[in-house]
Coordinates of C-alpha atoms in Angstrom, one line a residue:
M279 CA 7.0 28.1 7.1
T280 CA 4.7 25.7 9.0
T281 CA 6.5 23.2 11.2
V282 CA 5.1 19.7 10.4
V283 CA 5.9 16.2 11.5
L284 CA 6.2 14.5 8.2
N285 CA 6.3 10.8 9.0
G286 CA 4.5 7.7 7.6
V287 CA 3.3 5.9 4.5
T288 CA 0.7 7.0 1.9
A289 CA -0.7 5.1 -1.0
L290 CA -0.1 6.8 -4.4
S291 CA -1.7 4.3 -6.8
P292 CA -3.7 2.8 -8.3
A293 CA -6.3 5.2 -6.9
G294 CA -3.8 7.9 -6.5
H295 CA -2.2 10.5 -8.7
L296 CA 0.7 8.5 -10.2
G297 CA 0.8 6.0 -12.9
V298 CA 3.4 3.6 -14.5
I299 CA 4.5 3.2 -18.1
R300 CA 6.2 -0.1 -18.8
A301 CA 8.9 -0.3 -21.5
E302 CA 10.0 -3.8 -22.1
G303 CA 12.3 -5.4 -24.7
P304 CA 16.0 -5.5 -25.8
D305 CA 15.7 -1.9 -27.1
A306 CA 13.9 -0.4 -24.1
A307 CA 16.9 1.5 -22.9
S308 CA 18.1 2.7 -26.2
F309 CA 14.6 3.8 -27.3
L310 CA 14.1 5.9 -24.2
H311 CA 17.6 7.2 -24.5
G312 CA 16.6 8.7 -27.8
Q313 CA 13.4 10.2 -26.6
L314 CA 14.0 11.7 -23.2
T315 CA 16.4 14.2 -21.6
Q316 CA 18.2 11.6 -19.6
D317 CA 20.8 9.0 -20.3
F318 CA 18.9 5.7 -20.1
S319 CA 21.5 3.6 -22.0
L320 CA 23.8 3.8 -18.9
L321 CA 21.0 3.4 -16.3
G322 CA 22.1 0.9 -13.8
S323 CA 20.0 -1.3 -11.5
G324 CA 21.0 0.7 -8.5
D325 CA 20.0 4.1 -10.0
A326 CA 16.9 6.1 -10.8
R327 CA 16.6 8.8 -13.4
L328 CA 14.5 12.0 -13.4
A329 CA 13.7 12.8 -17.0
A330 CA 11.5 14.8 -19.3
L331 CA 9.8 14.3 -22.7
C332 CA 10.0 17.4 -24.8
T333 CA 8.5 18.7 -28.0
A334 CA 10.7 19.7 -31.0
K335 CA 10.7 23.2 -29.5
G336 CA 12.1 21.9 -26.2
R337 CA 8.9 22.3 -24.2
V338 CA 8.3 19.7 -21.5
I339 CA 5.1 17.6 -22.1
A340 CA 5.8 14.9 -19.5
S341 CA 8.2 14.1 -16.6
F342 CA 9.2 10.8 -15.1
I343 CA 11.1 8.9 -12.5
G344 CA 12.7 5.9 -14.4
I345 CA 14.1 2.7 -13.0
K346 CA 15.5 -0.5 -14.5
P347 CA 14.5 -3.4 -12.3
Q348 CA 15.4 -6.0 -15.0
P349 CA 17.9 -5.9 -17.9
E350 CA 15.2 -5.4 -20.5
L351 CA 12.6 -3.6 -18.4
I352 CA 12.3 0.1 -17.5
L353 CA 9.4 1.6 -15.5
L354 CA 8.5 5.2 -15.9
V355 CA 6.5 6.8 -13.1
C356 CA 4.6 9.9 -14.1
S357 CA 1.5 11.9 -13.2
R358 CA -1.5 9.8 -14.0
D359 CA -3.5 12.5 -15.7
I360 CA -0.9 12.8 -18.6
L361 CA -0.1 9.1 -18.9
A362 CA -2.4 8.1 -21.7
A363 CA -1.4 11.0 -24.0
T364 CA 2.3 10.4 -23.1
L365 CA 2.1 6.7 -23.9
K366 CA 0.4 7.5 -27.2
R367 CA 3.1 10.0 -28.2
L368 CA 6.0 7.7 -27.3
S369 CA 4.4 4.8 -29.1
M370 CA 4.4 6.9 -32.4
F371 CA 8.2 6.7 -32.4
V372 CA 8.8 3.0 -31.7
L373 CA 8.9 2.0 -35.4
R374 CA 11.3 -0.9 -35.6
A375 CA 12.6 -0.7 -32.1
K376 CA 12.3 -3.9 -30.1
V377 CA 10.3 -2.4 -27.2
K378 CA 6.8 -2.7 -26.0
L379 CA 5.2 0.2 -24.2
T380 CA 2.1 -0.3 -22.0
D381 CA 0.2 1.4 -19.2
A382 CA 1.1 -0.8 -16.3
T383 CA -0.5 1.3 -13.5
D384 CA -2.8 -1.5 -12.4
Q385 CA 0.1 -3.9 -12.2
F386 CA 1.9 -1.9 -9.5
A387 CA 1.2 -0.4 -6.1
L388 CA 3.1 2.8 -5.3
Y389 CA 3.6 4.3 -1.9
G390 CA 5.3 7.4 -0.5
L391 CA 7.5 6.9 2.5
A392 CA 8.6 9.8 4.7
G393 CA 10.6 10.3 7.9
T394 CA 11.0 7.2 10.2
A395 CA 8.9 5.1 7.8
L396 CA 12.1 4.6 5.8
A397 CA 13.9 3.0 8.8
D398 CA 10.8 1.0 9.7
N399 CA 11.2 -0.7 6.3
G400 CA 14.9 -1.3 6.6
L401 CA 15.9 1.6 4.4
D402 CA 18.8 4.0 4.7
A403 CA 17.4 7.5 5.1
A404 CA 20.9 8.9 4.3
L405 CA 20.9 7.8 0.7
P406 CA 21.2 10.7 -1.8
P407 CA 18.3 11.3 -4.2
G408 CA 18.2 9.2 -7.3
K409 CA 19.1 5.8 -5.9
R410 CA 17.2 2.6 -6.4
I411 CA 17.1 -0.1 -3.8
A412 CA 15.9 -3.6 -4.4
V413 CA 13.8 -5.0 -1.6
G414 CA 13.6 -8.7 -2.2
D415 CA 13.0 -9.8 -5.8
D416 CA 10.0 -7.6 -6.6
V417 CA 10.1 -4.3 -4.8
S418 CA 12.0 -1.2 -5.8
V419 CA 12.5 1.8 -3.6
V420 CA 13.7 5.1 -5.0
S421 CA 15.2 7.8 -2.8
L422 CA 13.7 11.2 -3.4
Y423 CA 14.6 14.7 -2.7
P424 CA 13.8 15.5 1.0
A425 CA 11.2 18.0 2.1
D426 CA 12.4 20.4 4.7
G427 CA 15.2 18.0 5.5
V428 CA 12.9 15.0 6.0
P429 CA 14.0 11.9 4.0
R430 CA 11.4 10.6 1.5
A431 CA 11.2 7.6 -0.9
L432 CA 9.0 6.1 -3.5
W433 CA 8.0 2.4 -3.0
I434 CA 7.1 0.5 -6.2
A435 CA 5.8 -3.1 -5.8
P436 CA 3.7 -5.5 -7.8
A437 CA -0.1 -5.1 -7.2
G438 CA -1.1 -7.3 -4.2
H439 CA 2.3 -7.2 -2.6
P440 CA 2.2 -6.3 1.1
A441 CA 2.3 -2.6 1.8
P442 CA 5.3 -1.0 3.5
V443 CA 4.9 -0.7 7.3
G444 CA 4.5 2.5 9.1
P445 CA 1.8 5.0 10.3
A446 CA -0.6 6.3 7.7
L447 CA 0.4 9.6 6.1
D448 CA -2.4 11.8 4.7
D449 CA -2.1 12.2 1.0
S450 CA -2.4 16.0 1.3
L451 CA 0.8 16.0 3.5
W452 CA 2.6 14.0 0.8
Q453 CA 1.5 16.4 -1.9
W454 CA 2.7 19.3 0.2
S455 CA 6.1 17.5 0.7
E456 CA 6.4 17.1 -3.1
V457 CA 6.2 20.8 -3.5
R458 CA 8.6 21.5 -0.6
S459 CA 11.1 19.1 -2.2
G460 CA 11.4 21.6 -5.1
I461 CA 10.9 18.9 -7.8
V462 CA 8.2 19.7 -10.3
T463 CA 6.0 16.7 -11.5
L464 CA 4.4 17.8 -14.7
T465 CA 0.6 17.7 -14.9
T466 CA -2.0 18.6 -17.5
P467 CA -2.4 22.4 -16.8
V468 CA 1.3 23.1 -17.6
I469 CA 2.0 20.7 -20.5
D470 CA 4.1 22.5 -23.1
A471 CA 4.7 25.5 -20.8
F472 CA 8.4 25.1 -19.9
V473 CA 11.8 24.1 -21.2
P474 CA 13.5 21.8 -18.6
Q475 CA 15.6 24.6 -17.1
M476 CA 12.5 26.6 -16.3
I477 CA 11.6 24.0 -13.7
N478 CA 15.3 23.5 -12.6
Y479 CA 15.6 20.0 -14.2
E480 CA 19.2 20.7 -15.2
S481 CA 20.0 21.4 -11.5
V482 CA 18.4 18.2 -10.1
G483 CA 19.8 15.7 -12.5
G484 CA 16.9 15.7 -15.0
V485 CA 18.9 16.6 -18.1
N486 CA 22.1 15.0 -19.4
F487 CA 24.0 17.4 -21.7
K488 CA 26.5 14.8 -22.8
K489 CA 24.0 12.3 -24.3
G490 CA 22.9 12.1 -27.9
C491 CA 20.0 13.7 -29.6
Y492 CA 16.4 13.6 -28.4
P493 CA 13.4 15.8 -29.4
G494 CA 14.1 19.4 -28.4
Q495 CA 17.7 18.7 -27.5
E496 CA 19.1 21.6 -29.6
V497 CA 16.8 24.1 -27.9
V498 CA 17.5 22.8 -24.4
A499 CA 21.3 22.8 -25.0
R500 CA 21.1 26.4 -26.5
S501 CA 19.2 27.6 -23.4
Q502 CA 22.0 26.2 -21.2
F503 CA 25.2 27.1 -23.1
R504 CA 24.3 30.5 -24.7
G505 CA 23.3 32.2 -21.5
T506 CA 19.6 32.6 -22.6
L507 CA 18.1 31.3 -19.3
K508 CA 15.7 33.9 -18.2
R509 CA 13.3 31.8 -16.0
R510 CA 13.7 29.5 -13.0
A511 CA 11.5 27.7 -10.6
Y512 CA 11.2 29.1 -7.1
L513 CA 9.6 27.8 -3.9
V514 CA 6.9 30.1 -2.6
Q515 CA 4.2 30.3 0.1
A516 CA 0.8 32.0 0.0
D517 CA -1.9 32.6 2.5
A518 CA -4.7 31.9 0.0
P519 CA -5.3 29.0 -2.5
V520 CA -3.1 29.0 -5.6
S521 CA -3.5 26.5 -8.5
V522 CA -1.3 24.9 -11.2
G523 CA -1.3 27.0 -14.4
Q524 CA -2.1 30.3 -12.7
E525 CA -0.2 33.2 -14.0
V526 CA 2.1 35.2 -11.6
F527 CA 2.4 39.0 -11.6
A528 CA 5.0 41.3 -10.1
A529 CA 4.5 44.7 -8.5
N530 CA 6.1 46.7 -11.4
D531 CA 3.6 45.4 -14.1
A532 CA 0.0 44.6 -13.4
E533 CA -0.7 43.6 -17.0
Q534 CA 2.1 41.2 -18.1
P535 CA 2.6 38.0 -16.1
V536 CA 6.1 37.1 -15.1
G537 CA 5.6 33.4 -14.4
T538 CA 3.3 30.4 -14.0
V539 CA 2.5 28.2 -11.0
A540 CA 4.0 24.8 -11.9
Q541 CA 2.9 22.8 -8.8
A542 CA 0.9 23.7 -5.7
A543 CA -0.6 22.0 -2.5
P544 CA -2.3 23.2 0.7
A545 CA 0.1 23.5 3.6
P546 CA -0.7 21.9 7.0
G547 CA -2.2 24.4 9.3
G548 CA -3.2 26.8 6.6
G549 CA -1.9 28.5 3.6
W550 CA -0.4 27.0 0.4
A551 CA 3.0 26.0 -0.9
A552 CA 3.9 26.3 -4.6
L553 CA 6.6 26.0 -7.2
V554 CA 6.5 28.9 -9.5
S555 CA 8.4 29.1 -12.8
M556 CA 9.1 32.8 -13.4
Q557 CA 11.5 35.4 -14.7
I558 CA 14.6 35.7 -12.7
A559 CA 14.3 39.5 -12.9
A560 CA 10.9 39.3 -11.2
L561 CA 12.7 38.4 -7.9
E562 CA 14.2 41.9 -7.8
A563 CA 10.9 43.5 -8.6
G564 CA 9.1 41.8 -5.7
G565 CA 5.4 42.1 -4.9
L566 CA 4.6 38.7 -6.4
R567 CA 0.9 37.8 -6.8
A568 CA -0.9 34.7 -8.1
G569 CA -3.7 34.9 -10.6
A570 CA -3.8 38.7 -10.9
A571 CA -2.0 41.8 -9.8
D572 CA -4.3 41.9 -6.7
G573 CA -4.3 38.1 -6.1
P574 CA -2.8 36.1 -3.3
A575 CA 0.7 37.4 -2.2
L576 CA 3.6 35.0 -2.8
T577 CA 6.6 34.9 -0.4
V578 CA 9.7 33.4 -2.0
E579 CA 11.6 30.9 0.2
P580 CA 15.1 29.3 -0.4
L581 CA 15.1 26.2 -2.7
P582 CA 16.3 23.0 -1.0
Y583 CA 19.1 22.6 -3.6
P584 CA 21.5 24.9 -5.4
L585 CA 20.8 26.1 -9.0
L586 CA 23.4 25.5 -11.6
E587 CA 24.8 28.6 -13.2
D588 CA 24.5 29.2 -16.9
I589 CA 27.6 27.7 -18.6

């Protein structure tokens, strides 16, 4: 693993890779509660939720970080490349619900904070992931999973608001830290490729198994409670470029892929980091390669969080 000083602030929107969906109205929480894998009806002002939107077959077609800055307002942060299609799909199910869904990306400025940049902005670096902090009346800060032990946060402010203070952090370093955190942000190449457990969402608070129905809920629950989990996401390194959507092969079978690259980024100083969703049995087989049986070799590293066992 490359030793990196991950410290500073990087802009993530509006020119960056993240966007914002705004859900506003008296039914905003109940509507999202019925559509996503997470419990939004109990979302408090001091919390953030990782969540997924699934098809009826339980396949993830979008992932979000959700916050509730006002009683009738929820903001969903997602990858910008899937935002338009996601907004269109959610809007199909509004029907009589008193909620308005809009693309609010241009209304907000998003920044990633890492290392001492949190303390520079008066934030507690020891907060566990999934907490929302209000900074003044307008700014929300979400504590994220750390990368190699370095604390990170997402700063969400109205467009035009002063940026957080701190040294500039290159966007490529932030993207690398996203991979190293072990949390998959879904993008276009892997839409409809995984059930939530295949990207470890049940292990990082992205699925609530006690809430009511949502699209794909039966499939997701069956995967969890009937011992049918065969794939997980793993953190890997490679010496050559890998890309999202690439198939992964193991040494014992050059023809049949055992997994898919879910997220990838170049590593500082050379090489690549990636999150690979693959068959659990493939770990034992070893000899993992990206793209083809003779593609870049993949070295599996420990995840930064424990995986929940099948129930």
